XYZ file of C-alpha atoms in Angstrom:
532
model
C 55.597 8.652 50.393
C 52.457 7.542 51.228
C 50.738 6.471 48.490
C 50.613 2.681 48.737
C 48.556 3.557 52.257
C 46.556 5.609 50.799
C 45.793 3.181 47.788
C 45.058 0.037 51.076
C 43.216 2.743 52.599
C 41.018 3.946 49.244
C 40.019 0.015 48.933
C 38.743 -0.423 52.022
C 36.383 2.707 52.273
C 35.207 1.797 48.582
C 33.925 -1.454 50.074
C 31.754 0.522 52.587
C 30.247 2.603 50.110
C 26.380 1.892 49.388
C 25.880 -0.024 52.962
C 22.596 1.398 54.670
C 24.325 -0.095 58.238
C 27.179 -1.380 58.965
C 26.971 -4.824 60.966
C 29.873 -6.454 63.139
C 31.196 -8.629 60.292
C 31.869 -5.406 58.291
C 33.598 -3.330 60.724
C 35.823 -6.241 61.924
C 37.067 -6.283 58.218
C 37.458 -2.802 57.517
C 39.841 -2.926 61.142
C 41.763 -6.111 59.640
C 41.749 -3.993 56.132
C 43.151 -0.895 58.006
C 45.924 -2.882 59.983
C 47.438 -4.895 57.669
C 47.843 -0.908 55.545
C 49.451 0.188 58.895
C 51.770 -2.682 58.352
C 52.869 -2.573 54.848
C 52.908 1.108 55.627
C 55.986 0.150 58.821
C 54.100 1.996 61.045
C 55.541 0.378 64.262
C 52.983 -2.387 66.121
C 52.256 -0.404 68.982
C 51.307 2.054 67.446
C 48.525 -0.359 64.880
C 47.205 -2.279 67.830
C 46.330 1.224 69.787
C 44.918 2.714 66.080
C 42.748 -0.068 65.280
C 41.140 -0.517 68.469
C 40.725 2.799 68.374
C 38.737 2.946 65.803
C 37.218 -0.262 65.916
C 35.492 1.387 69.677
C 33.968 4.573 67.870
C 33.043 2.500 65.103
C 30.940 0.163 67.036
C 29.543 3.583 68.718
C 26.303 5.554 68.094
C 27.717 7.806 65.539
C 28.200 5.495 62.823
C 25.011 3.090 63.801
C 22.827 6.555 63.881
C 24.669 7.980 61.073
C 22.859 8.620 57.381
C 26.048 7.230 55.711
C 27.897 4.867 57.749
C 31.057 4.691 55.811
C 31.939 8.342 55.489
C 31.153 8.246 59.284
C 33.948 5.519 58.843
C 36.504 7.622 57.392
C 35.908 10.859 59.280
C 37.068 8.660 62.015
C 39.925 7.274 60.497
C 40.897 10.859 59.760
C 40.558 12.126 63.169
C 42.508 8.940 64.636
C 45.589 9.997 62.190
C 45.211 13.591 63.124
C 45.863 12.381 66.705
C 48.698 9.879 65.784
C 49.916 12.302 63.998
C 50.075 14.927 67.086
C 46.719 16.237 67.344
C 47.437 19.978 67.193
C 50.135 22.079 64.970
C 52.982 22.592 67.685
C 55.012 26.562 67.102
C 58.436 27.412 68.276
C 58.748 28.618 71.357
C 61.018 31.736 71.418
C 63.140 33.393 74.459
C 61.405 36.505 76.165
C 64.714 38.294 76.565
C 68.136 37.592 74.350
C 68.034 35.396 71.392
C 66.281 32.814 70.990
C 68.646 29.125 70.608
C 67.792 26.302 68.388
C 69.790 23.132 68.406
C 69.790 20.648 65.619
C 70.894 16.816 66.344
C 70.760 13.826 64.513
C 72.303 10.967 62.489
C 74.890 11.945 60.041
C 72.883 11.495 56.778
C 69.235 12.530 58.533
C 70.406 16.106 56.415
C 70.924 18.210 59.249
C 73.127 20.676 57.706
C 70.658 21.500 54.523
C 67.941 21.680 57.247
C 69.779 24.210 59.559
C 69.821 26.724 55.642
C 66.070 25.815 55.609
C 64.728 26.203 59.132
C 66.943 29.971 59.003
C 65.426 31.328 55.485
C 62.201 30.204 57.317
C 62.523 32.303 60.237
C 63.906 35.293 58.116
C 60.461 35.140 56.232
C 59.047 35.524 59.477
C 60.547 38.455 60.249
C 63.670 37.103 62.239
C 67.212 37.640 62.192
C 69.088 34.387 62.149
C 72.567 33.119 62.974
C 73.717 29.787 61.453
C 76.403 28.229 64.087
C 78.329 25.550 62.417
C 79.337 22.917 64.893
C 79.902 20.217 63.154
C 83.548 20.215 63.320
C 84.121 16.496 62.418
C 82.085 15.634 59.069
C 84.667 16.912 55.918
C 83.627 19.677 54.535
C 80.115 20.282 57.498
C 81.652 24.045 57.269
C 82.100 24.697 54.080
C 78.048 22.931 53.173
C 76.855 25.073 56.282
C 78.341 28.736 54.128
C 77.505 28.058 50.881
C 73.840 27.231 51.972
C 73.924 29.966 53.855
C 74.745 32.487 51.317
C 71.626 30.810 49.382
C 69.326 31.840 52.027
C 71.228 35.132 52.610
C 71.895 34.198 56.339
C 75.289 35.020 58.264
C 77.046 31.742 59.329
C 79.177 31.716 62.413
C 82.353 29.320 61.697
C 85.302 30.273 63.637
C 86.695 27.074 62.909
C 87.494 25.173 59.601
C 86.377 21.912 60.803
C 87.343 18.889 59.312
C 87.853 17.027 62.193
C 89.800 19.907 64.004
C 88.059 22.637 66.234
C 86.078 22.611 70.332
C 83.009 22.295 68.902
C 81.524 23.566 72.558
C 83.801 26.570 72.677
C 82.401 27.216 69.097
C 78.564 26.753 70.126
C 79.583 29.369 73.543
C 80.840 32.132 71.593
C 78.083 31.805 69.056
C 75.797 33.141 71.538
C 77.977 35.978 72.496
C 78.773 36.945 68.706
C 74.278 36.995 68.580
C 73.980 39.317 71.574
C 77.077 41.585 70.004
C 75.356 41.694 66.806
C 71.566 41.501 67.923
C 70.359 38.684 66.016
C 67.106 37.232 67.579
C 67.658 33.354 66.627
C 70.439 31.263 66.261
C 70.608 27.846 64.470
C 73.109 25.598 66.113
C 73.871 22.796 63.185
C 75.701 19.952 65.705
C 78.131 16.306 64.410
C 75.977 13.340 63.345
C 77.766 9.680 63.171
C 77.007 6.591 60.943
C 75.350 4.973 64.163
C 74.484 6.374 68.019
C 77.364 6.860 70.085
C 78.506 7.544 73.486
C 81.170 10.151 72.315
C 78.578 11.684 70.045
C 75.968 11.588 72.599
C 78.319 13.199 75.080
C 79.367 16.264 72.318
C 75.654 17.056 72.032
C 75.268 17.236 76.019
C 78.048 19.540 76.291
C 76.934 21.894 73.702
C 73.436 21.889 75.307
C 74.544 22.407 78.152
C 76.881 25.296 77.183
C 73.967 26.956 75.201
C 70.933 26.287 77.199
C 68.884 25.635 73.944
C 64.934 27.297 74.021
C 64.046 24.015 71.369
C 66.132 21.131 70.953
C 64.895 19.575 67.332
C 65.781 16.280 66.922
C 66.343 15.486 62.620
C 65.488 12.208 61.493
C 65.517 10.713 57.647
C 62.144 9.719 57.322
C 63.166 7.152 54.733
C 64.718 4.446 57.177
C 61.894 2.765 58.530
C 61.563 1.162 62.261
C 65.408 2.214 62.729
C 64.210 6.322 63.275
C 62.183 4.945 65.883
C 65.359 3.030 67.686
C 67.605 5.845 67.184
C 65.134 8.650 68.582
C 64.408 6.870 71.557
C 68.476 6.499 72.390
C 68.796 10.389 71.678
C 65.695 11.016 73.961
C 67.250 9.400 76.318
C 70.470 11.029 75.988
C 70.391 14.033 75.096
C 66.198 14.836 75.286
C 64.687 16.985 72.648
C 61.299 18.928 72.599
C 60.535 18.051 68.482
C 61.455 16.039 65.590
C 61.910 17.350 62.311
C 61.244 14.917 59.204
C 63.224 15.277 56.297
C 62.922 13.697 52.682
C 59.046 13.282 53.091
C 58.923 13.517 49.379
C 61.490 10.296 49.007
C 59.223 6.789 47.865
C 59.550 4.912 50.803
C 56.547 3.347 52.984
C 56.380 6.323 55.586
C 55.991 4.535 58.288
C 58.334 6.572 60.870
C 56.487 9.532 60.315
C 53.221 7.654 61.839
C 54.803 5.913 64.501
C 57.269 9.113 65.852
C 55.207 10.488 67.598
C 53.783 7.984 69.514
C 56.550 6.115 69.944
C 58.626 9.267 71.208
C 55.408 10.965 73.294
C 57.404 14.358 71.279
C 55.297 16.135 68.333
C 56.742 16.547 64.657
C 57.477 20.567 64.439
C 58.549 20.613 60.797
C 59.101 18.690 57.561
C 61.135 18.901 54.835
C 59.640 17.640 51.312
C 62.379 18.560 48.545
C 65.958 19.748 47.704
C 64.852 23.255 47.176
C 65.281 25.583 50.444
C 61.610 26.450 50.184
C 60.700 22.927 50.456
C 60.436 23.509 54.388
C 57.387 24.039 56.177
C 55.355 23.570 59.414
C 54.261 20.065 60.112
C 50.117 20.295 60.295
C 48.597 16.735 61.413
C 45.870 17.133 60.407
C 46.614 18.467 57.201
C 49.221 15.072 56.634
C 45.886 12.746 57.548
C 44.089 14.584 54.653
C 46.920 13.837 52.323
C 47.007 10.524 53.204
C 43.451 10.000 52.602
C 43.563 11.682 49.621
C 40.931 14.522 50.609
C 44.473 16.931 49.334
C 45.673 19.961 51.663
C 44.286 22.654 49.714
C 45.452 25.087 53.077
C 49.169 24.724 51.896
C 47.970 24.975 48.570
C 46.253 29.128 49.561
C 49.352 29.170 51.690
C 51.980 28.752 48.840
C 49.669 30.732 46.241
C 49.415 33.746 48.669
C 53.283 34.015 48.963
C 53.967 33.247 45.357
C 51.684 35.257 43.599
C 51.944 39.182 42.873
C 48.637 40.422 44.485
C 48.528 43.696 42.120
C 48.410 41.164 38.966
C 46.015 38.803 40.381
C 43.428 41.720 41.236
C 43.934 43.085 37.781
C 43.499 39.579 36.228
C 40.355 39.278 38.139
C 39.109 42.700 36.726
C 39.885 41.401 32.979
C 37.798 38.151 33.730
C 34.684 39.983 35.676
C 34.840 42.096 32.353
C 35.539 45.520 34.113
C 39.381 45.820 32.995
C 39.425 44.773 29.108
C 39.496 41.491 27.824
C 41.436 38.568 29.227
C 44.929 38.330 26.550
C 47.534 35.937 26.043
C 50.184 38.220 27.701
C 47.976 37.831 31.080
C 47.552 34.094 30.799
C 51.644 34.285 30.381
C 51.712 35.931 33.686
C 49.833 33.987 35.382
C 51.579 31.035 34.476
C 54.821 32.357 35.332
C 53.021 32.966 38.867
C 52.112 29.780 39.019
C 55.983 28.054 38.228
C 56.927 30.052 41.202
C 54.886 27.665 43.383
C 57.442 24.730 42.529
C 56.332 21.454 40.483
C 53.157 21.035 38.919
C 52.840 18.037 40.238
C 53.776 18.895 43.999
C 50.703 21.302 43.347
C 48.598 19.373 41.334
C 49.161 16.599 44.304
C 47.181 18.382 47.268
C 44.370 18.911 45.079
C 41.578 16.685 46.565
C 41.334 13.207 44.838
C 44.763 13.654 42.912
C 45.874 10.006 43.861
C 43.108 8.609 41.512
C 45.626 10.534 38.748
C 48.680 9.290 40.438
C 50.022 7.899 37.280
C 48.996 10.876 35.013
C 50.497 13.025 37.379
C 54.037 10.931 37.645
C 54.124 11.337 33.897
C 53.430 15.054 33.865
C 56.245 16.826 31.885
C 57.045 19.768 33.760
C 58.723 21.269 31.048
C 55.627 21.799 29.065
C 54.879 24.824 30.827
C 58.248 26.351 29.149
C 57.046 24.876 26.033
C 53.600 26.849 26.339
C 55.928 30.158 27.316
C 58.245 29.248 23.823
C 54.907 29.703 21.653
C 53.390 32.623 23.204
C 56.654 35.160 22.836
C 57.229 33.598 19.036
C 53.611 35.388 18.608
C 53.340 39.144 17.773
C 51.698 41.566 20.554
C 48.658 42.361 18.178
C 48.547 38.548 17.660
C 48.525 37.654 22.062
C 45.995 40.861 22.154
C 43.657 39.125 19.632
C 44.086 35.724 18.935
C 41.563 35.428 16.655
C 43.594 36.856 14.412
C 46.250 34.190 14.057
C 45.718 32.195 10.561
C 47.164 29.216 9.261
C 49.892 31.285 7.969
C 50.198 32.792 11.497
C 50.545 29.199 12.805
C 52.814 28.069 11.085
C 54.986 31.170 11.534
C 54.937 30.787 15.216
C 55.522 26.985 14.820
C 58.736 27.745 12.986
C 59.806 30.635 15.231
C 59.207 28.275 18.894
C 60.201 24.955 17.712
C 56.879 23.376 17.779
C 54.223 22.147 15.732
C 51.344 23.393 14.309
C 48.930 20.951 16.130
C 50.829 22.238 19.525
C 50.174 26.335 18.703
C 46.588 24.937 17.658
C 46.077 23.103 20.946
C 47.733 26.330 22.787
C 44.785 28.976 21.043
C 42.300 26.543 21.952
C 42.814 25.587 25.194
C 43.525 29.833 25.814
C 39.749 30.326 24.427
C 38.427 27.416 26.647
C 40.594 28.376 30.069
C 39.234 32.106 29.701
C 35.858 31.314 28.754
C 35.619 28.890 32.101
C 37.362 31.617 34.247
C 35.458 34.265 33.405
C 32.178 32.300 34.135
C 33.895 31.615 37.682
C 35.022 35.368 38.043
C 31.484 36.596 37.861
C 30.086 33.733 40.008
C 33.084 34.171 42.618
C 35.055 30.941 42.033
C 38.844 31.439 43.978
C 37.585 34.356 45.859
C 38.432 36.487 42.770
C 41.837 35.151 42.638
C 42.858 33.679 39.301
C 45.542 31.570 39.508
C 44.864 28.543 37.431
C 43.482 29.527 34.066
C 45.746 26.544 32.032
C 43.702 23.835 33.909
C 41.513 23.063 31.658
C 42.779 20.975 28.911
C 46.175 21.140 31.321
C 49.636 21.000 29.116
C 51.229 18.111 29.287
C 48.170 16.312 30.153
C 46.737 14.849 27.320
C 48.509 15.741 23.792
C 49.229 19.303 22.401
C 45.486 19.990 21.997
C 44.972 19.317 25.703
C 42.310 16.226 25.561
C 39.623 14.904 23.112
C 37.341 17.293 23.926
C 39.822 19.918 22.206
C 40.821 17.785 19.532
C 37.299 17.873 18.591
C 36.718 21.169 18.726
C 39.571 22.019 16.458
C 38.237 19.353 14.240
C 35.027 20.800 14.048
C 36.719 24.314 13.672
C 38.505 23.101 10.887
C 35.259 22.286 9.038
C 32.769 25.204 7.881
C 29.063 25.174 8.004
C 27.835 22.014 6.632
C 30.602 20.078 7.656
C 32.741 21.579 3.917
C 35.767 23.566 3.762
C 35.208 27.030 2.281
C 37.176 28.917 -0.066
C 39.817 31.906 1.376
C 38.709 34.015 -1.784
C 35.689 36.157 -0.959
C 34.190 36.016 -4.518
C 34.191 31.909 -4.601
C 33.250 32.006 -1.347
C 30.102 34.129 -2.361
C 29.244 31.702 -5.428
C 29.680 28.807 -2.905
C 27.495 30.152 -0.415
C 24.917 31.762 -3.064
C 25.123 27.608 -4.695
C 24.421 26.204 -1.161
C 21.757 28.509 -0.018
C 19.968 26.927 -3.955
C 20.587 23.134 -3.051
C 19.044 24.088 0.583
C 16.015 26.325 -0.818
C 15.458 23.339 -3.851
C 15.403 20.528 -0.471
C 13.191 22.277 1.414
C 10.883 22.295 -1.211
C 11.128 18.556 -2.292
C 12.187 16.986 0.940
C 12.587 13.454 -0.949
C 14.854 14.494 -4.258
C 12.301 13.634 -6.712
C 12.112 15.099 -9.900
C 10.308 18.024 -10.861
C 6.495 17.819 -11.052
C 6.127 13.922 -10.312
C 3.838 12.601 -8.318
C 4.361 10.215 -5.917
C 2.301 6.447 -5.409
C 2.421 5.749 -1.956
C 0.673 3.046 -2.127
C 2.836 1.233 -4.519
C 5.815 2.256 -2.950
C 4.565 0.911 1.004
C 3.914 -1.929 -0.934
C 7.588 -2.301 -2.201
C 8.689 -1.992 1.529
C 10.586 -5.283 2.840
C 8.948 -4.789 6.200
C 9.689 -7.607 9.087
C 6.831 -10.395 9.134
C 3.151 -9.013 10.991
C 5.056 -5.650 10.560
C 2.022 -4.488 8.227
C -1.043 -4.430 11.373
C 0.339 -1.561 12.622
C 0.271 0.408 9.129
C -3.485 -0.029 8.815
């Protein structure tokens, strides 16, 4: 979403770099550099004018003139000015001391309130809550029926005494959900409310009524963070009606400008609780400012990135995948790298992941054309082999390869690439197991020579290698018998002993005229002086 700022953004801190001091001139053009970003980005004017002078202020300050390197003094104030833009701090739910706890959803039909309500309740259940989904949207077709399904996905109870449709009291509904939570001890309840096509006064008046009847701990206002300028119109008019204490941003992974998601909170004076980057119900998490400014200036989020890793991966496997690399637990096989990337496709896309790493948006385009399915590819090629052969590959021949070629649909040049990149991912992760790289936590052993990243033998680096492997000693081919291979060897080991002892490939016993022969050299003219 916010790559084309980030891009603006990139440019203008590369024209920094290399500058001893920065002088007026320069710092009034990084500011006009910065705003007209904001702009393309849609962030709303107020909120540029109040940025740039902002950082125009500190800029002119003592920290950058006394600084050693101006221009990453430059951008650590750029970051900080996002980070408060952005909210400052991370802002938590607040939950009831006694009864349950009552969330209500509200928001423009279309902002995906319903999906967000399954999302915000499989979040709380992983936090050790017990959630009721309330489904009040009694007028969209078919709110209900979306509300239960997506419920049963996130193995959450749904409260929907009515069918909906257009048909139902959707404040008698929101009333009895909180009795049905005390009755049945459930600790939070999700109330999922009617959206319209635009703001209205009869929509505005349902969602005061069923605040009113509920008395709502956090009221979390859902806006599509795709429409631009408009989120910041319609969040003021349901501030003003119906008041909220957060915004929730959905379809941050969408390709628009993001320029609601800078402005919001400004705008609204109300931080941004939670985000929602995917059609997956784990796509959901806690909104971090400053965590979104380091995204945006592509220094990645490698917090989420331990975050995700620590819930996806199986601790017991890591530890003993660790042992294998340090060399205490055997060696390092192809049925461990197959676990551990199966741990990492539980993380989501590759590219999602490969995205927070620091500096990923100079790969942008690599990335974009990632095939994610080449993971499933690698998986395909590794069970076609036998377990003696994922034990030791160094076993696995050309008649090997081709075997497991035929048997997983692939080529020989791809089960080539596989074995070599295998070799060069455990070699580098064992060197980083003993030195401590990932806190002993192996997680990404198919980085190097990624799949999908550069060909089946994972970059020229690997091609080369299997090149060379492909050639023996000498740069020749040798023989697969052992007895021609002997007579080669013993015939090579002559024509090496016979050089050594006449360097220049003259015949036997002739002497050589040196003098004649500098003579016959076509050296360039006054060459000769320095031969004497």
């Amino acid at each position: 979403m916010f790559a084309t700022l980030s891009d603006r953004l990139a440019e203008t801190f590369k024209n920094l770099r290399g500058k001893g001091r920065l002088s007026e001139a320069d710092i009034d053009a990084t500011a006009r550099e910065i705003r007209i970003a904001l702009l393309e980005a849609d962030v709303a004017l107020p909120v540029v004018k109040d940025f740039v002078a902002a950082v125009k202020e500190r800029a002119r300050g003592e920290e950058v003139s006394g600084a050693l390197n101006p221009a990453q003094q430059v951008v650590k104030i750029v970051n900080d000015e996002l980070v408060t833009i952005l909210g400052g701090e991370t802002r938590r739910l607040r939950y009831a001391k006694t009864g349950p706890t009552v969330i209500m959803l509200a928001g423009l039909q279309g902002a995906g309130k319903t999906t967000l309500a399954a999302k915000l309740a499989l979040w709380l259940k992983e936090q050790g809550k017990s959630p009721l989904l309330v489904a009040c949207d009694l007028q969209r077709p078919n709110a209900v029926q979306q509300l239960q399904v997506n419920g049963d996905k996130v193995g959450v109870p749904v409260f929907a005494p009515e069918a909906g449709n257009g048909v139902g009291d959707p404040i008698g509904v929101a009333r009895a959900s909180i009795e049905e939570a005390k009755r049945k001890l459930y600790d939070v309840v999700v109330v999922d409310t009617a959206g319209r096509l635009g703001v209205d006064s009869e929509m505005m008046a349902q969602a005061v009524g069923i605040r009113d009847a509920v008395q709502p701990d956090e009221v979390l206002f859902v806006v599509d963070a795709m429409i631009g300028q408009d989120a910041l119109t319609t969040a003021q008019a349901f501030l003003d009606g119906v008041g909220y204490d957060g915004v929730v941003l959905t379809k941050l992974d969408g390709d628009a400008r993001g320029g609601a998601a800078l402005s919001i909170r400004q705008v609204t004076g109300r931080p941004v609780m939670f985000a929602s980057s995917g059609e997956k119900m784990t796509d959901f998490d806690v909104f971090h400012p400053d965590r979104m400014a380091s995204r945006i200036l592509d220094m990645g989020d490698v917090m989420t990135l331990i975050e995700q890793a620590e819930k996806a991966f199986d601790q017991e496997q890591a530890l003993k995948a660790a042992q294998k690399l340090s060399g205490q637990g055997g060696e390092f096989t192809l049925d461990d790298f197959l676990e551990q990337m199966q741990q990492i496709k539980k993380l989501g896309s590759m590219t999602k992941i490969l995205k927070m790493l620091p500096g990923a948006g100079q790969i942008r385009e690599q990335l974009e054309n990632f095939d994610e399915r080449e993971i499933d590819r690698v998986e395909a090629v590794i069970r076609s082999m036998t377990p003696a052969e994922r034990d030791n590959p160094k076993i696995i021949d050309g008649s090997r390869r081709a075997r497991i070629a035929k048997g997983s649909g692939r080529t020989v040049a791809d089960v080539n690439g596989l074995v070599d990149r295998f070799f060069e991912a455990r070699k580098m992760m064992m060197q980083m197991a003993k030195g401590g790289g990932f806190g002993g936590v192996p997680g990404m052993p198919g980085m190097p020579g990624m799949p999908g990243m550069g060909g089946p033998g994972g970059g020229k680096r690997a091609k080369a290698k299997q090149a060379q492997k492909a050639k023996g000693k000498g740069g020749q081919r040798r023989s697969g018998n052992p007895a021609k291979a002997a007579q080669e060897a013993a015939a090579a080991k002559a024509k090496a002993e016979e050089q050594a002892a006449n360097p220049f490939g003259l015949p036997a016993g002739e002497d050589v005229d040196y003098e004649a022969a500098a003579a016959n050299l076509d050296l360039p003219k006054d060459f000769s002086k320095f031969l004497k």
